[in-house]
Amino acid sequence: MLFRAEITVKLKDGMLDPEATTITKALKHLGFECRSLKQASVFELEFEADSRQNATEVAQGMCQRLLANPIIHDYSVVLE
Amino acid sequence: MLFRAEITVKLKDGMLDPEATTITKALKHLGFECRSLKQASVFELEFEADSRQNATEVAQGMCQRLLANPIIHDYSVVLE
């Protein structure tokens, strides 16, 4: 069966995020004042799996082995 | 009032996405076969605005001036 997953990868709370800091500063220079800014990457994937359970495991495997660094990232998998 | 917005920026359909191609290949090397893979950036922002209408305009202004490149990106703004 073909499954569609949305995987969100973001920095764990408390991790320094220099990219977000830079974007916040750049927005300020353009006149947009932000109280806070967090960034995340979202991957929309389609892949074959035997069952919904198996599809979740496959997607989590992708996160653990490539898409996320478990030391600094939190990730979530949503199957459609 | 403080508003919270989730801004999603992704490449327009049909644009070449070498990063997604590379990730797909890397996943294949690890034994994960993907039918398709798309990537998007999500920004979670908190900022002050006078009204909901104003908050939407501010968020769209951020996209047009910094967060997205309107030539190659589609973006969407969701206010919470």
PDB file of C-alpha atoms in Angstrom:
ATOM      1  CA  MET A   1       0.000   0.000   0.000  1.00  0.00           C
ATOM      2  CA  LEU A   2       1.107   3.540  -0.701  1.00  0.00           C
ATOM      3  CA  PHE A   3       1.355   5.742   2.362  1.00  0.00           C
ATOM      4  CA  ARG A   4       1.812   9.451   2.656  1.00  0.00           C
ATOM      5  CA  ALA A   5       3.634  10.823   5.684  1.00  0.00           C
ATOM      6  CA  GLU A   6       4.340  14.308   6.913  1.00  0.00           C
ATOM      7  CA  ILE A   7       7.501  14.388   9.001  1.00  0.00           C
ATOM      8  CA  THR A   8       8.306  17.499  11.026  1.00  0.00           C
ATOM      9  CA  VAL A   9      11.839  17.996  12.315  1.00  0.00           C
ATOM     10  CA  LYS A  10      12.630  20.841  14.693  1.00  0.00           C
ATOM     11  CA  LEU A  11      15.304  21.757  17.200  1.00  0.00           C
ATOM     12  CA  LYS A  12      14.638  20.608  20.759  1.00  0.00           C
ATOM     13  CA  ASP A  13      13.542  23.330  23.172  1.00  0.00           C
ATOM     14  CA  GLY A  14      16.506  25.158  24.627  1.00  0.00           C
ATOM     15  CA  MET A  15      18.862  24.477  21.711  1.00  0.00           C
ATOM     16  CA  LEU A  16      20.584  27.554  20.304  1.00  0.00           C
ATOM     17  CA  ASP A  17      19.187  28.446  16.878  1.00  0.00           C
ATOM     18  CA  PRO A  18      21.466  30.992  15.192  1.00  0.00           C
ATOM     19  CA  GLU A  19      19.469  30.798  11.958  1.00  0.00           C
ATOM     20  CA  ALA A  20      16.270  31.849  13.740  1.00  0.00           C
ATOM     21  CA  THR A  21      18.180  34.645  15.499  1.00  0.00           C
ATOM     22  CA  THR A  22      19.452  35.931  12.157  1.00  0.00           C
ATOM     23  CA  ILE A  23      15.984  35.810  10.584  1.00  0.00           C
ATOM     24  CA  THR A  24      14.529  37.662  13.586  1.00  0.00           C
ATOM     25  CA  LYS A  25      17.167  40.392  13.231  1.00  0.00           C
ATOM     26  CA  ALA A  26      16.617  40.662   9.473  1.00  0.00           C
ATOM     27  CA  LEU A  27      12.846  40.984  10.020  1.00  0.00           C
ATOM     28  CA  LYS A  28      13.503  43.726  12.575  1.00  0.00           C
ATOM     29  CA  HIS A  29      15.601  45.631  10.045  1.00  0.00           C
ATOM     30  CA  LEU A  30      12.635  45.456   7.663  1.00  0.00           C
ATOM     31  CA  GLY A  31      10.294  46.838  10.332  1.00  0.00           C
ATOM     32  CA  PHE A  32       8.744  43.545  11.511  1.00  0.00           C
ATOM     33  CA  GLU A  33       9.108  43.050  15.260  1.00  0.00           C
ATOM     34  CA  CYS A  34       8.871  39.395  16.325  1.00  0.00           C
ATOM     35  CA  ARG A  35       8.412  38.217  19.902  1.00  0.00           C
ATOM     36  CA  SER A  36       9.667  34.752  19.003  1.00  0.00           C
ATOM     37  CA  LEU A  37      10.521  32.736  15.910  1.00  0.00           C
ATOM     38  CA  LYS A  38      11.045  29.007  15.546  1.00  0.00           C
ATOM     39  CA  GLN A  39      11.894  27.137  12.413  1.00  0.00           C
ATOM     40  CA  ALA A  40      11.110  23.572  11.394  1.00  0.00           C
ATOM     41  CA  SER A  41      11.615  21.386   8.344  1.00  0.00           C
ATOM     42  CA  VAL A  42       8.696  19.443   6.983  1.00  0.00           C
ATOM     43  CA  PHE A  43       9.116  16.456   4.673  1.00  0.00           C
ATOM     44  CA  GLU A  44       6.133  15.140   2.708  1.00  0.00           C
ATOM     45  CA  LEU A  45       6.900  11.602   1.596  1.00  0.00           C
ATOM     46  CA  GLU A  46       5.123   8.864  -0.302  1.00  0.00           C
ATOM     47  CA  PHE A  47       6.316   5.296   0.133  1.00  0.00           C
ATOM     48  CA  GLU A  48       5.130   1.716   0.039  1.00  0.00           C
ATOM     49  CA  ALA A  49       4.531  -0.250   3.251  1.00  0.00           C
ATOM     50  CA  ASP A  50       2.646  -3.385   4.262  1.00  0.00           C
ATOM     51  CA  SER A  51       0.495  -1.782   6.923  1.00  0.00           C
ATOM     52  CA  ARG A  52      -0.107   1.463   8.771  1.00  0.00           C
ATOM     53  CA  GLN A  53       1.981   0.173  11.680  1.00  0.00           C
ATOM     54  CA  ASN A  54       4.812  -0.735   9.303  1.00  0.00           C
ATOM     55  CA  ALA A  55       4.567   2.676   7.566  1.00  0.00           C
ATOM     56  CA  THR A  56       4.971   4.473  10.903  1.00  0.00           C
ATOM     57  CA  GLU A  57       8.043   2.371  11.705  1.00  0.00           C
ATOM     58  CA  VAL A  58       9.552   3.057   8.274  1.00  0.00           C
ATOM     59  CA  ALA A  59       9.008   6.821   8.656  1.00  0.00           C
ATOM     60  CA  GLN A  60      10.517   6.783  12.162  1.00  0.00           C
ATOM     61  CA  GLY A  61      13.478   4.835  10.795  1.00  0.00           C
ATOM     62  CA  MET A  62      14.025   7.527   8.166  1.00  0.00           C
ATOM     63  CA  CYS A  63      14.044  10.161  10.921  1.00  0.00           C
ATOM     64  CA  GLN A  64      16.443   8.251  13.158  1.00  0.00           C
ATOM     65  CA  ARG A  65      18.870   7.398  10.374  1.00  0.00           C
ATOM     66  CA  LEU A  66      18.839  10.513   8.187  1.00  0.00           C
ATOM     67  CA  LEU A  67      16.225  13.220   8.488  1.00  0.00           C
ATOM     68  CA  ALA A  68      16.785  14.162  12.142  1.00  0.00           C
ATOM     69  CA  ASN A  69      19.694  14.221  14.534  1.00  0.00           C
ATOM     70  CA  PRO A  70      18.099  12.709  17.678  1.00  0.00           C
ATOM     71  CA  ILE A  71      20.568  14.539  19.914  1.00  0.00           C
ATOM     72  CA  ILE A  72      19.394  18.005  18.897  1.00  0.00           C
ATOM     73  CA  HIS A  73      16.087  17.433  17.072  1.00  0.00           C
ATOM     74  CA  ASP A  74      12.559  16.437  17.969  1.00  0.00           C
ATOM     75  CA  TYR A  75      10.551  14.853  15.184  1.00  0.00           C
ATOM     76  CA  SER A  76       6.966  13.865  14.619  1.00  0.00           C
ATOM     77  CA  VAL A  77       5.373  11.608  12.034  1.00  0.00           C
ATOM     78  CA  VAL A  78       1.809  12.072  10.805  1.00  0.00           C
ATOM     79  CA  LEU A  79       0.414   9.475   8.405  1.00  0.00           C
ATOM     80  CA  GLU A  80      -2.371  10.596   6.081  1.00  0.00           C
TER      81      GLU A  80
ATOM     82  CA  MET B   1      -2.625  41.852  20.772  1.00  0.00           C
ATOM     83  CA  LEU B   2      -0.153  39.028  20.492  1.00  0.00           C
ATOM     84  CA  PHE B   3      -0.663  36.769  17.495  1.00  0.00           C
ATOM     85  CA  ARG B   4       0.874  33.450  16.655  1.00  0.00           C
ATOM     86  CA  ALA B   5       1.338  32.524  13.007  1.00  0.00           C
ATOM     87  CA  GLU B   6       2.547  29.422  11.264  1.00  0.00           C
ATOM     88  CA  ILE B   7       4.090  30.265   7.911  1.00  0.00           C
ATOM     89  CA  THR B   8       4.856  27.457   5.459  1.00  0.00           C
ATOM     90  CA  VAL B   9       7.230  28.128   2.578  1.00  0.00           C
ATOM     91  CA  LYS B  10       7.719  25.532  -0.141  1.00  0.00           C
ATOM     92  CA  LEU B  11       8.965  25.400  -3.709  1.00  0.00           C
ATOM     93  CA  LYS B  12       6.300  25.876  -6.381  1.00  0.00           C
ATOM     94  CA  ASP B  13       5.221  22.736  -8.206  1.00  0.00           C
ATOM     95  CA  GLY B  14       7.531  21.947 -11.073  1.00  0.00           C
ATOM     96  CA  MET B  15      10.590  23.689  -9.616  1.00  0.00           C
ATOM     97  CA  LEU B  16      13.736  21.570  -9.519  1.00  0.00           C
ATOM     98  CA  ASP B  17      14.576  20.581  -5.948  1.00  0.00           C
ATOM     99  CA  PRO B  18      18.132  19.164  -5.836  1.00  0.00           C
ATOM    100  CA  GLU B  19      18.014  18.955  -2.025  1.00  0.00           C
ATOM    101  CA  ALA B  20      14.974  16.666  -2.135  1.00  0.00           C
ATOM    102  CA  THR B  21      16.637  14.593  -4.853  1.00  0.00           C
ATOM    103  CA  THR B  22      19.725  14.154  -2.690  1.00  0.00           C
ATOM    104  CA  ILE B  23      17.668  13.185   0.370  1.00  0.00           C
ATOM    105  CA  THR B  24      15.700  10.667  -1.713  1.00  0.00           C
ATOM    106  CA  LYS B  25      18.954   9.103  -2.953  1.00  0.00           C
ATOM    107  CA  ALA B  26      20.425   8.991   0.545  1.00  0.00           C
ATOM    108  CA  LEU B  27      17.268   7.317   1.881  1.00  0.00           C
ATOM    109  CA  LYS B  28      17.514   4.752  -0.930  1.00  0.00           C
ATOM    110  CA  HIS B  29      21.112   3.961   0.069  1.00  0.00           C
ATOM    111  CA  LEU B  30      19.820   3.316   3.597  1.00  0.00           C
ATOM    112  CA  GLY B  31      17.145   0.947   2.284  1.00  0.00           C
ATOM    113  CA  PHE B  32      14.175   3.350   2.327  1.00  0.00           C
ATOM    114  CA  GLU B  33      12.472   3.559  -1.060  1.00  0.00           C
ATOM    115  CA  CYS B  34      10.468   6.794  -1.508  1.00  0.00           C
ATOM    116  CA  ARG B  35       7.957   7.378  -4.293  1.00  0.00           C
ATOM    117  CA  SER B  36       8.169  11.137  -3.789  1.00  0.00           C
ATOM    118  CA  LEU B  37       9.637  13.607  -1.325  1.00  0.00           C
ATOM    119  CA  LYS B  38       8.917  17.294  -0.899  1.00  0.00           C
ATOM    120  CA  GLN B  39      10.456  19.641   1.590  1.00  0.00           C
ATOM    121  CA  ALA B  40       9.070  22.773   3.197  1.00  0.00           C
ATOM    122  CA  SER B  41      10.180  25.277   5.817  1.00  0.00           C
ATOM    123  CA  VAL B  42       7.815  26.183   8.599  1.00  0.00           C
ATOM    124  CA  PHE B  43       8.207  29.323  10.683  1.00  0.00           C
ATOM    125  CA  GLU B  44       6.315  29.691  13.965  1.00  0.00           C
ATOM    126  CA  LEU B  45       6.204  33.344  14.904  1.00  0.00           C
ATOM    127  CA  GLU B  46       4.750  35.456  17.681  1.00  0.00           C
ATOM    128  CA  PHE B  47       4.235  39.145  17.053  1.00  0.00           C
ATOM    129  CA  GLU B  48       2.062  42.068  18.061  1.00  0.00           C
ATOM    130  CA  ALA B  49      -0.674  43.376  15.761  1.00  0.00           C
ATOM    131  CA  ASP B  50      -3.785  45.534  16.114  1.00  0.00           C
ATOM    132  CA  SER B  51      -6.236  43.033  14.692  1.00  0.00           C
ATOM    133  CA  ARG B  52      -6.457  39.623  13.055  1.00  0.00           C
ATOM    134  CA  GLN B  53      -6.664  41.295   9.641  1.00  0.00           C
ATOM    135  CA  ASN B  54      -3.560  43.345  10.420  1.00  0.00           C
ATOM    136  CA  ALA B  55      -1.727  40.261  11.702  1.00  0.00           C
ATOM    137  CA  THR B  56      -2.378  38.414   8.441  1.00  0.00           C
ATOM    138  CA  GLU B  57      -1.054  41.386   6.452  1.00  0.00           C
ATOM    139  CA  VAL B  58       2.062  41.592   8.636  1.00  0.00           C
ATOM    140  CA  ALA B  59       2.766  37.870   8.189  1.00  0.00           C
ATOM    141  CA  GLN B  60       2.269  38.107   4.426  1.00  0.00           C
ATOM    142  CA  GLY B  61       4.595  41.102   4.347  1.00  0.00           C
ATOM    143  CA  MET B  62       7.273  39.037   6.116  1.00  0.00           C
ATOM    144  CA  CYS B  63       6.888  36.330   3.462  1.00  0.00           C
ATOM    145  CA  GLN B  64       7.048  38.740   0.544  1.00  0.00           C
ATOM    146  CA  ARG B  65      10.027  40.659   1.856  1.00  0.00           C
ATOM    147  CA  LEU B  66      12.180  37.972   3.471  1.00  0.00           C
ATOM    148  CA  LEU B  67      10.900  34.478   4.216  1.00  0.00           C
ATOM    149  CA  ALA B  68       9.898  33.467   0.687  1.00  0.00           C
ATOM    150  CA  ASN B  69      11.083  34.203  -2.816  1.00  0.00           C
ATOM    151  CA  PRO B  70       7.764  34.758  -4.631  1.00  0.00           C
ATOM    152  CA  ILE B  71       9.314  33.710  -7.945  1.00  0.00           C
ATOM    153  CA  ILE B  72      10.078  30.163  -6.810  1.00  0.00           C
ATOM    154  CA  HIS B  73       8.123  29.701  -3.574  1.00  0.00           C
ATOM    155  CA  ASP B  74       4.510  29.292  -2.530  1.00  0.00           C
ATOM    156  CA  TYR B  75       3.709  30.312   1.019  1.00  0.00           C
ATOM    157  CA  SER B  76       0.755  30.019   3.335  1.00  0.00           C
ATOM    158  CA  VAL B  77      -0.058  31.801   6.571  1.00  0.00           C
ATOM    159  CA  VAL B  78      -2.154  30.231   9.328  1.00  0.00           C
ATOM    160  CA  LEU B  79      -3.027  32.382  12.346  1.00  0.00           C
ATOM    161  CA  GLU B  80      -3.750  30.554  15.600  1.00  0.00           C
TER     162      GLU B  80
END
